[in-house]
Coordinates of C-alpha atoms in Angstrom, one line a residue:
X1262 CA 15.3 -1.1 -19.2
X1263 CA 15.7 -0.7 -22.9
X1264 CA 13.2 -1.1 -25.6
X1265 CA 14.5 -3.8 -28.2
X1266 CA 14.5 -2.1 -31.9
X1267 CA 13.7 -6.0 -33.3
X1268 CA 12.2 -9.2 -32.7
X1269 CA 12.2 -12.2 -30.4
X1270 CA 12.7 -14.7 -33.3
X1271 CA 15.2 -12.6 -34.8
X1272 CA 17.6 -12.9 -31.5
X1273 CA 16.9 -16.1 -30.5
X1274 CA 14.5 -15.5 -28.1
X1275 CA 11.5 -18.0 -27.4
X1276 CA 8.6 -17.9 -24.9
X1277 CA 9.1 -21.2 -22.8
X1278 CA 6.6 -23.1 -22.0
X1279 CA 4.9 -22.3 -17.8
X1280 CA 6.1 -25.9 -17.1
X1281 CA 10.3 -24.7 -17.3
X1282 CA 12.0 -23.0 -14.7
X1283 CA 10.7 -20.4 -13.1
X1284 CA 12.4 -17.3 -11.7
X1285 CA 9.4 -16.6 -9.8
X1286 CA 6.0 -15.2 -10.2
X1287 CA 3.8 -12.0 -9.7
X1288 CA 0.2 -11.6 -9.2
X1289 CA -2.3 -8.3 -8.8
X1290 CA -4.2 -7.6 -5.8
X1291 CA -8.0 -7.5 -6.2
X1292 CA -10.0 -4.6 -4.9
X1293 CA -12.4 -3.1 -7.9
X1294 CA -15.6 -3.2 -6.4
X1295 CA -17.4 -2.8 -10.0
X1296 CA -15.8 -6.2 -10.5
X1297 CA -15.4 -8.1 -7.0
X1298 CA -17.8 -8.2 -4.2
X1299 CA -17.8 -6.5 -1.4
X1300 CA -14.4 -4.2 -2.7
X1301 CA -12.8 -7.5 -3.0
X1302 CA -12.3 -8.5 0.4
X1303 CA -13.7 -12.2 0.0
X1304 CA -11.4 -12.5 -2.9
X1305 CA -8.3 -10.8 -1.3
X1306 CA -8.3 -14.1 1.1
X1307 CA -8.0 -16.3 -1.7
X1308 CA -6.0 -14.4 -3.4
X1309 CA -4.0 -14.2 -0.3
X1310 CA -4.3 -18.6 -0.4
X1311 CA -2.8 -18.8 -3.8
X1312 CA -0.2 -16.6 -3.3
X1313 CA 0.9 -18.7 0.2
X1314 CA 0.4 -21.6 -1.9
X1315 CA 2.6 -20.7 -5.0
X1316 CA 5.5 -19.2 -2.7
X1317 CA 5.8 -23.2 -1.4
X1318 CA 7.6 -23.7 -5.1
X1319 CA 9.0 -20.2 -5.7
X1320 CA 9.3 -16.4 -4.9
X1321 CA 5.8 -14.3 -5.3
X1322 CA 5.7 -10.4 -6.2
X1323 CA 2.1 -8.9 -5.4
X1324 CA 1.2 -5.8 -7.3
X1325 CA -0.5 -3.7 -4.5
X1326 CA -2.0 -0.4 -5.1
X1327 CA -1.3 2.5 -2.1
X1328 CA -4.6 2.3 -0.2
X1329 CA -4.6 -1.3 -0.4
X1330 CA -0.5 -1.8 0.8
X1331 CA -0.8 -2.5 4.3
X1332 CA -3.9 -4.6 4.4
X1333 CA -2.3 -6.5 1.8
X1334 CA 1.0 -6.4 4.0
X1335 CA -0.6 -7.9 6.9
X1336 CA -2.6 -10.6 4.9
X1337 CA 0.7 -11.9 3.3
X1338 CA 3.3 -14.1 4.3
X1339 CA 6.5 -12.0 4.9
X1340 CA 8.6 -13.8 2.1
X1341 CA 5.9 -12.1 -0.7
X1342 CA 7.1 -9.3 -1.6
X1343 CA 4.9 -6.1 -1.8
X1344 CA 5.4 -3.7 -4.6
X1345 CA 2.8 -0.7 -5.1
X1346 CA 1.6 0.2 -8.5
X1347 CA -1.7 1.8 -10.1
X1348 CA -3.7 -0.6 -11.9
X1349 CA -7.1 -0.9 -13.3
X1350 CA -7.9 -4.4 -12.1
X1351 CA -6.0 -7.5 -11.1
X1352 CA -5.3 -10.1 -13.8
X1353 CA -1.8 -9.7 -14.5
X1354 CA -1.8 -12.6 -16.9
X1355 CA -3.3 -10.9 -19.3
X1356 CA -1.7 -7.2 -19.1
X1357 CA 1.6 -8.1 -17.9
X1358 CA 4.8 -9.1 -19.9
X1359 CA 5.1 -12.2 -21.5
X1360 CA 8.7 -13.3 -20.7
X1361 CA 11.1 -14.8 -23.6
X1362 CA 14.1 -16.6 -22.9
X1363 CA 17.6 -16.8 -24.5
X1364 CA 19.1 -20.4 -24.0
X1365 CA 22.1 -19.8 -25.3
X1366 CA 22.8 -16.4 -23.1
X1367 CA 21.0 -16.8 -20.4
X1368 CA 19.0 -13.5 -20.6
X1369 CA 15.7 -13.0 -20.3
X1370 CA 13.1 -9.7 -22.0
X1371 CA 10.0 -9.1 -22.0
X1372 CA 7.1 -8.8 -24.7
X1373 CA 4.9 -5.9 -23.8
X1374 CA 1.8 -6.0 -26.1
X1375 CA -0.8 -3.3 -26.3
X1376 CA -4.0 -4.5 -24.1
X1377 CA -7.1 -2.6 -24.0
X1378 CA -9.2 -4.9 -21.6
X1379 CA -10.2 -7.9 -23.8
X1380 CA -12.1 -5.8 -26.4
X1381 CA -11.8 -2.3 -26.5
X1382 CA -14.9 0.1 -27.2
X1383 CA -16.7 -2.9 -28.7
X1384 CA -16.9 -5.8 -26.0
X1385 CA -14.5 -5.0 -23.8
X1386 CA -14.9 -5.8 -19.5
X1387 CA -14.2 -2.0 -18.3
X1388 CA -13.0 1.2 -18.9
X1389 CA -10.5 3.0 -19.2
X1390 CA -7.6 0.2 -18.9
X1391 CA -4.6 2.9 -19.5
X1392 CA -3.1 1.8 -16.2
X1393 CA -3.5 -1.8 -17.0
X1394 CA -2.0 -0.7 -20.3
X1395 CA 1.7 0.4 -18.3
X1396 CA 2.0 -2.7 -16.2
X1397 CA 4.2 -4.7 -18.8
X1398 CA 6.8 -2.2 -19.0
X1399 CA 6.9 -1.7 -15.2
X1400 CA 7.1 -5.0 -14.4
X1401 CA 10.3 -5.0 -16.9
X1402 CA 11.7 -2.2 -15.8
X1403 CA 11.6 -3.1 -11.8
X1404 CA 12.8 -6.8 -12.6
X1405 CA 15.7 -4.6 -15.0
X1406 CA 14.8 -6.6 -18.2
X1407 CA 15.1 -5.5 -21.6
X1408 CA 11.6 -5.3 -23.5
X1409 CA 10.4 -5.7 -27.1
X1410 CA 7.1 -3.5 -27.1
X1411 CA 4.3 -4.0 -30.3
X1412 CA 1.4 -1.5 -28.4
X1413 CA -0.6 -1.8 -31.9
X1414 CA -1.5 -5.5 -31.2
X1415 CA -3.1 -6.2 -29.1
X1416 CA -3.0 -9.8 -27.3
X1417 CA -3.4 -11.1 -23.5
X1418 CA -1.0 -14.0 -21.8
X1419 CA -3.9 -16.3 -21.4
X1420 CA -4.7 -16.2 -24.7
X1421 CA -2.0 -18.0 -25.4
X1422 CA 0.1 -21.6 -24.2
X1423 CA 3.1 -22.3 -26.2
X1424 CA 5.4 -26.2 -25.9
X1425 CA 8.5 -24.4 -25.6
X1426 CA 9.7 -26.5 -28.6
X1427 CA 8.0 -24.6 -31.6
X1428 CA 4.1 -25.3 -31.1
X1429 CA 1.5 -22.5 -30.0
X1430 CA -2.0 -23.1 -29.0
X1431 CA -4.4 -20.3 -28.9
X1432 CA -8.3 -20.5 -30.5
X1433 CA -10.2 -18.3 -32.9
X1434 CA -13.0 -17.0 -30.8
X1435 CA -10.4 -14.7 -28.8
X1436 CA -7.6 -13.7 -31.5
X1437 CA -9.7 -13.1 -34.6
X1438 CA -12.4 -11.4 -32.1
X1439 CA -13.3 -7.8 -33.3
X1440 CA -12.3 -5.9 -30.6
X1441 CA -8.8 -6.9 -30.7
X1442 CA -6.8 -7.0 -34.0
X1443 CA -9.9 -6.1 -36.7
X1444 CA -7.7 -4.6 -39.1
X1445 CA -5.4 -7.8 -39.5
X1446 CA -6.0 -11.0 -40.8
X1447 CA -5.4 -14.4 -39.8
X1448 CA -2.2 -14.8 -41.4
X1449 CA -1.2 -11.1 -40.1
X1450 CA -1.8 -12.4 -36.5
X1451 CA -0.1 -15.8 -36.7
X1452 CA 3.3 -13.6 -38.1
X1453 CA 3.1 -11.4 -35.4
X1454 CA 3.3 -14.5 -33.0
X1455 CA 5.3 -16.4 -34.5
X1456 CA 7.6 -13.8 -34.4
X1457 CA 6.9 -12.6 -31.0
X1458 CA 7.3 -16.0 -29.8
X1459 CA 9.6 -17.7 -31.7
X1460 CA 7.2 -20.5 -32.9
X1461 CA 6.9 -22.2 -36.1
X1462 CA 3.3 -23.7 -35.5
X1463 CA 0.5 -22.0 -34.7
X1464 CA -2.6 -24.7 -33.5
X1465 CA -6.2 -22.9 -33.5
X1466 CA -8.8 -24.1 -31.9
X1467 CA -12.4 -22.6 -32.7
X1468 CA -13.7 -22.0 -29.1
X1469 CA -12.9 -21.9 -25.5
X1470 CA -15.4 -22.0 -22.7
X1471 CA -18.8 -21.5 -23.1
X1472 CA -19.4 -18.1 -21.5
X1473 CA -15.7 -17.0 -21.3
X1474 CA -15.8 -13.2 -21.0
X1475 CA -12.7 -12.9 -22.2
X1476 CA -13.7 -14.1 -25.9
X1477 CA -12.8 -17.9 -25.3
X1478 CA -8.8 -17.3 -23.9
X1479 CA -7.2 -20.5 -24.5
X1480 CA -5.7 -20.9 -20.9
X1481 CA -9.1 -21.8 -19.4
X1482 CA -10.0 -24.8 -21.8
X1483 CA -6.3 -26.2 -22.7
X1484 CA -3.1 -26.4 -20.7
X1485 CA 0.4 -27.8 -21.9
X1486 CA 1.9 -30.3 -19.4
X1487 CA 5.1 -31.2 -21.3
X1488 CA 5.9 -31.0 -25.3
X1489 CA 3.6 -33.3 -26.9
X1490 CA 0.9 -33.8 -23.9
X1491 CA -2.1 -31.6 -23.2
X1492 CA -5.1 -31.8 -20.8
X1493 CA -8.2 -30.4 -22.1
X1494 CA -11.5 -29.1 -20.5
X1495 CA -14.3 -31.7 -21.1
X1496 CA -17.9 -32.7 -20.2
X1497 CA -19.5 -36.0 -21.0
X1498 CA -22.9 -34.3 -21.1
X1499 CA -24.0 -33.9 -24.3
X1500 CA -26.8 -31.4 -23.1
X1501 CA -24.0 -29.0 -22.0
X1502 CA -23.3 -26.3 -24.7
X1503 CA -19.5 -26.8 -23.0
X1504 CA -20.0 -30.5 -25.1
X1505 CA -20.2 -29.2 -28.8
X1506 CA -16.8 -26.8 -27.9
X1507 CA -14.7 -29.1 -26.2
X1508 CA -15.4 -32.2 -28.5
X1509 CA -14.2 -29.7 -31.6
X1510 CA -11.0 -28.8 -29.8
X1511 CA -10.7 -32.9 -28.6
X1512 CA -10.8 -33.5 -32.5
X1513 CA -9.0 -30.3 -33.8
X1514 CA -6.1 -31.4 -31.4
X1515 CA -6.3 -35.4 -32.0
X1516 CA -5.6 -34.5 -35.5
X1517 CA -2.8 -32.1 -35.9
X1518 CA 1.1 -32.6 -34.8
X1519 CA 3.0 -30.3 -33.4
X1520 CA 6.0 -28.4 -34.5
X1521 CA 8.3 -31.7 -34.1
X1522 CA 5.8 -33.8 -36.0
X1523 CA 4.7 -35.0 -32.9
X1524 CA 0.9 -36.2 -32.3
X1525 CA -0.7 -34.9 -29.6
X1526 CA -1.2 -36.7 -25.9
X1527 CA -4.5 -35.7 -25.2
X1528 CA -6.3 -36.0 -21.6
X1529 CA -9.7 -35.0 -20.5
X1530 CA -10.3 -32.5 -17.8
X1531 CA -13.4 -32.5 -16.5
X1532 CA -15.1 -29.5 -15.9
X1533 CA -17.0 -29.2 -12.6
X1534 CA -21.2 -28.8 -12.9
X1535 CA -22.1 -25.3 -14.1
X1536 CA -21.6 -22.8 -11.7
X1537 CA -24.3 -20.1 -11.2
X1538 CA -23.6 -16.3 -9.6
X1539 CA -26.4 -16.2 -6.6
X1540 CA -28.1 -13.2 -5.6
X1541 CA -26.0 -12.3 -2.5
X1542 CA -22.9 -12.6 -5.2
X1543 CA -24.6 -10.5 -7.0
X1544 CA -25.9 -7.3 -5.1
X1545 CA -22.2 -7.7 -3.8
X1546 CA -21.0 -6.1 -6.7
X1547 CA -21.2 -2.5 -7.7
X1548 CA -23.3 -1.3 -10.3
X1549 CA -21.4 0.6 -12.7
X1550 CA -21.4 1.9 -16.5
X1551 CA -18.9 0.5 -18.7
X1552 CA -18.2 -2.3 -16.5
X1553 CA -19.7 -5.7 -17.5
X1554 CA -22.3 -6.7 -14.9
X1555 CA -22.7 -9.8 -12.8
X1556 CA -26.3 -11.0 -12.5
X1557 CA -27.9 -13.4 -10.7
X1558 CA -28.0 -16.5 -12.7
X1559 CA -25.4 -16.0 -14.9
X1560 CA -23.0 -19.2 -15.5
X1561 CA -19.5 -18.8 -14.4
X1562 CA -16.8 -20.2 -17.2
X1563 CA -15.1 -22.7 -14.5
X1564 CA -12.3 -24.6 -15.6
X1565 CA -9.5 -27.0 -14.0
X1566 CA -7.8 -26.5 -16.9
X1567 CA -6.2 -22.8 -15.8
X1568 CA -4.0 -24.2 -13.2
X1569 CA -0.8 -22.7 -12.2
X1570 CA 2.2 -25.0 -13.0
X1571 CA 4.9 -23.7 -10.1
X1572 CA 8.9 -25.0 -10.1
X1573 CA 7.7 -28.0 -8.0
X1574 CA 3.6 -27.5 -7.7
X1575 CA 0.9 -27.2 -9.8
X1576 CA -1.7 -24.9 -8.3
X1577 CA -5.3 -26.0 -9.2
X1578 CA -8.5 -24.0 -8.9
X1579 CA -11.1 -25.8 -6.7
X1580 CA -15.4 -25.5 -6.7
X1581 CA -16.5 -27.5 -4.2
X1582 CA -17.8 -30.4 -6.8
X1583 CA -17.4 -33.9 -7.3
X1584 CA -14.6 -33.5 -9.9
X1585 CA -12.6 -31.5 -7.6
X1586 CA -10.9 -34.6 -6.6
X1587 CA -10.8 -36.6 -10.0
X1588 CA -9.0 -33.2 -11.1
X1589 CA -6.6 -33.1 -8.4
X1590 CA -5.8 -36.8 -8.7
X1591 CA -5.4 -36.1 -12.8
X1592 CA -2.9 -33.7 -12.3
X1593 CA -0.9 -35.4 -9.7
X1594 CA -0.5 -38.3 -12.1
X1595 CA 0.3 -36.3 -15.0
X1596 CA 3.2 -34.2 -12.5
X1597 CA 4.3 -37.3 -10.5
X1598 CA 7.6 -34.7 -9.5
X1599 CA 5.1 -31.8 -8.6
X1600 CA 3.0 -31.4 -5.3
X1601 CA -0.8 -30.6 -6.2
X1602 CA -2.1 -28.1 -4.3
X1603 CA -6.0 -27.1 -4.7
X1604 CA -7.3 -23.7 -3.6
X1605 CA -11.4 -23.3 -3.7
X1606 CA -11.5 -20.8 -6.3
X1607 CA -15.6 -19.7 -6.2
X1608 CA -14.6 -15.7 -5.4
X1609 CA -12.0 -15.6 -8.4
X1610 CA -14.5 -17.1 -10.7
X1611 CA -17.3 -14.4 -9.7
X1612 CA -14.7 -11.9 -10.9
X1613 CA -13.9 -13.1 -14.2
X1614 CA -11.3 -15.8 -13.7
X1615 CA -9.3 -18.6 -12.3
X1616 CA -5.8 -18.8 -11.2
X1617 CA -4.1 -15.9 -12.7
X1618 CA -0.1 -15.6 -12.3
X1619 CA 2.4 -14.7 -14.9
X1620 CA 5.8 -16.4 -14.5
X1621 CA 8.7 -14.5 -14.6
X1622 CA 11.0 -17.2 -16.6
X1623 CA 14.9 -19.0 -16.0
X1624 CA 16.6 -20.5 -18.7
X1625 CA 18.4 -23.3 -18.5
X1626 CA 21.9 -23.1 -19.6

């Protein structure tokens, strides 16, 4: 693996959007028991479901630390492969490589930004994240890609969705957050992805799910489903705080076009009734300093929206609520050429997330 002494923009390189062809995709074993339940073993199952479910559509890696190999081994299916590697916790998404694409070439790098656990010192969700820090650049040198590395900014894959065609999507709440880039500005941070990404438009929303731990990431409230169209989180109660943030990103997105001129295709996504972490959840968990807790009561930021769109799925978080289905019908009609395939989702939510895959990308030649 080399490090590339210049920019994606500058070679032609472009992040393409998660609904292009896939080379395949890799995913993180859970197993911190500061973070999941029990040392993860109801989410390992699950995780265990959406890995099964994904490698339907396309091959699966599964980062696996040493004392958690064979378990892991013998809870997946024998065409996901195993690798081990040390890691802080499990959501590759956010630590891994984002992958950029040459069209033209048919090569493929990776972006490895710095990541410091959505916030550093000042809000972030644990620490240390040094090992977390390191998976980018193993992930590109195991798959033998080329890498451009920026470790002084610091940005996460889900706080980010791109059109493939010029047009980035990301909100305030997460990129101009303090405990990320505080030394830059606005206009410093849209550069940096602009040239990162090879975009020319940069769409801000203000806010992402209410309660989001990670700062609002844009992944959990709005998904791309094709240049021009977008489904967004929504409630139609007006007593929901979730109301006031997804009606501003309704109209902030409604208003703008996209790098082609294009006016957005907007469609609602309806969030399921809030979802509370119960006690048993709760004393589940281990206590531990520097870790962010989860308490009884707390509201869990559960979203449709942070699906997984697979070469010929779309993996879709489930909750056991009455919108399970009008999302899963939603979807199917919006990917008529893609099978939709829901997994009940509950033990990824208590530890901080939905879905959470990275795609490892194919361009088209």
């Amino acid at each position: 693996m080399r490090i590339i002494n210049s920019v994606p923009k500058q070679d032609g390189f472009r992040m393409p959007g998660e609904f292009e062809k896939h080379e395949g995709c890799w995913m993180i074993w859970p197993e911190r028991s500061d973070n999941w339940r029990y040392g993860g073993k109801p989410a390992q199952k699950v995780f265990a479901e959406v890995a099964h479910a994904i490698s339907e559509f396309e091959p699966v890696t599964m980062i696996v630390s040493a004392a958690q190999y064979v378990n892991a081994r013998q809870m997946l299916n024998s065409n996901i492969r195993i690798v081990e590697m040390s890691t802080d916790d499990s959501w590759v998404r956010d630590c891994g490589p984002t992958f950029v694409i040459n069209t033209n070439t048919a090569d493929v790098r990776g972006v490895n930004w710095g990541f410091n656990a959505w916030g550093g010192l000042v809000d972030g969700l644990y620490f240390p994240w040094d090992k977390d820090d390191l998976v980018a650049q193993k992930i590109c040198d195991m798959e033998r890609k080329d890498c451009y590395s920026i470790p002084d900014f610091i940005l996460e894959g889900g706080s980010i969705h791109v059109d493939g065609e010029g047009t980035l999507i990301v909100t305030e709440e997460c990129l101009l957050s303090e405990g990320r880039n505080a030394s830059l500005s606005k206009e410093d941070i849209e550069n940096n992805l602009k040239e990162y990404l090879n975009v020319e438009k940069v769409i801000w929303l203000k806010r992402g799910i209410y309660l989001d731990e990670t700062n609002g990431h844009v992944d959990n409230i709005c998904n791309y489903v094709k240049p021009g169209e977008v489904v967004l989180a929504w409630t139609d109660d007006k007593n929901d705080p979730q109301y006031d943030i997804s009606k501003e990103c309704y109209d902030i997105l409604t208003n703008e076009t996209d790098a082609k001129g294009r006016k957005l295709k907007v469609h609602k996504l309806h969030v399921p009734s809030p979802i509370l972490i119960s006690k048993e959840e709760s004393i589940g968990v281990d206590s531990v300093d520097g870790t962010l807790p989860r308490e009884e009561g707390d509201r869990l930021a559960a979203s449709y929206a942070n699906y997984y769109t697979a070469n010929g799925g779309v993996v879709v978080p489930l909750f056991a609520d009455p919108n399970d289905d009008k999302a899963v019908q939603l979807l199917q009609e919006l990917y008529p050429e893609r099978k939709v395939v829901g997994v009940y989702a509950r033990e990824i939510l208590l530890g901080g997330g939905n879905i959470h895959c990275i795609t490892q990308q194919q361009p088209s030649v």
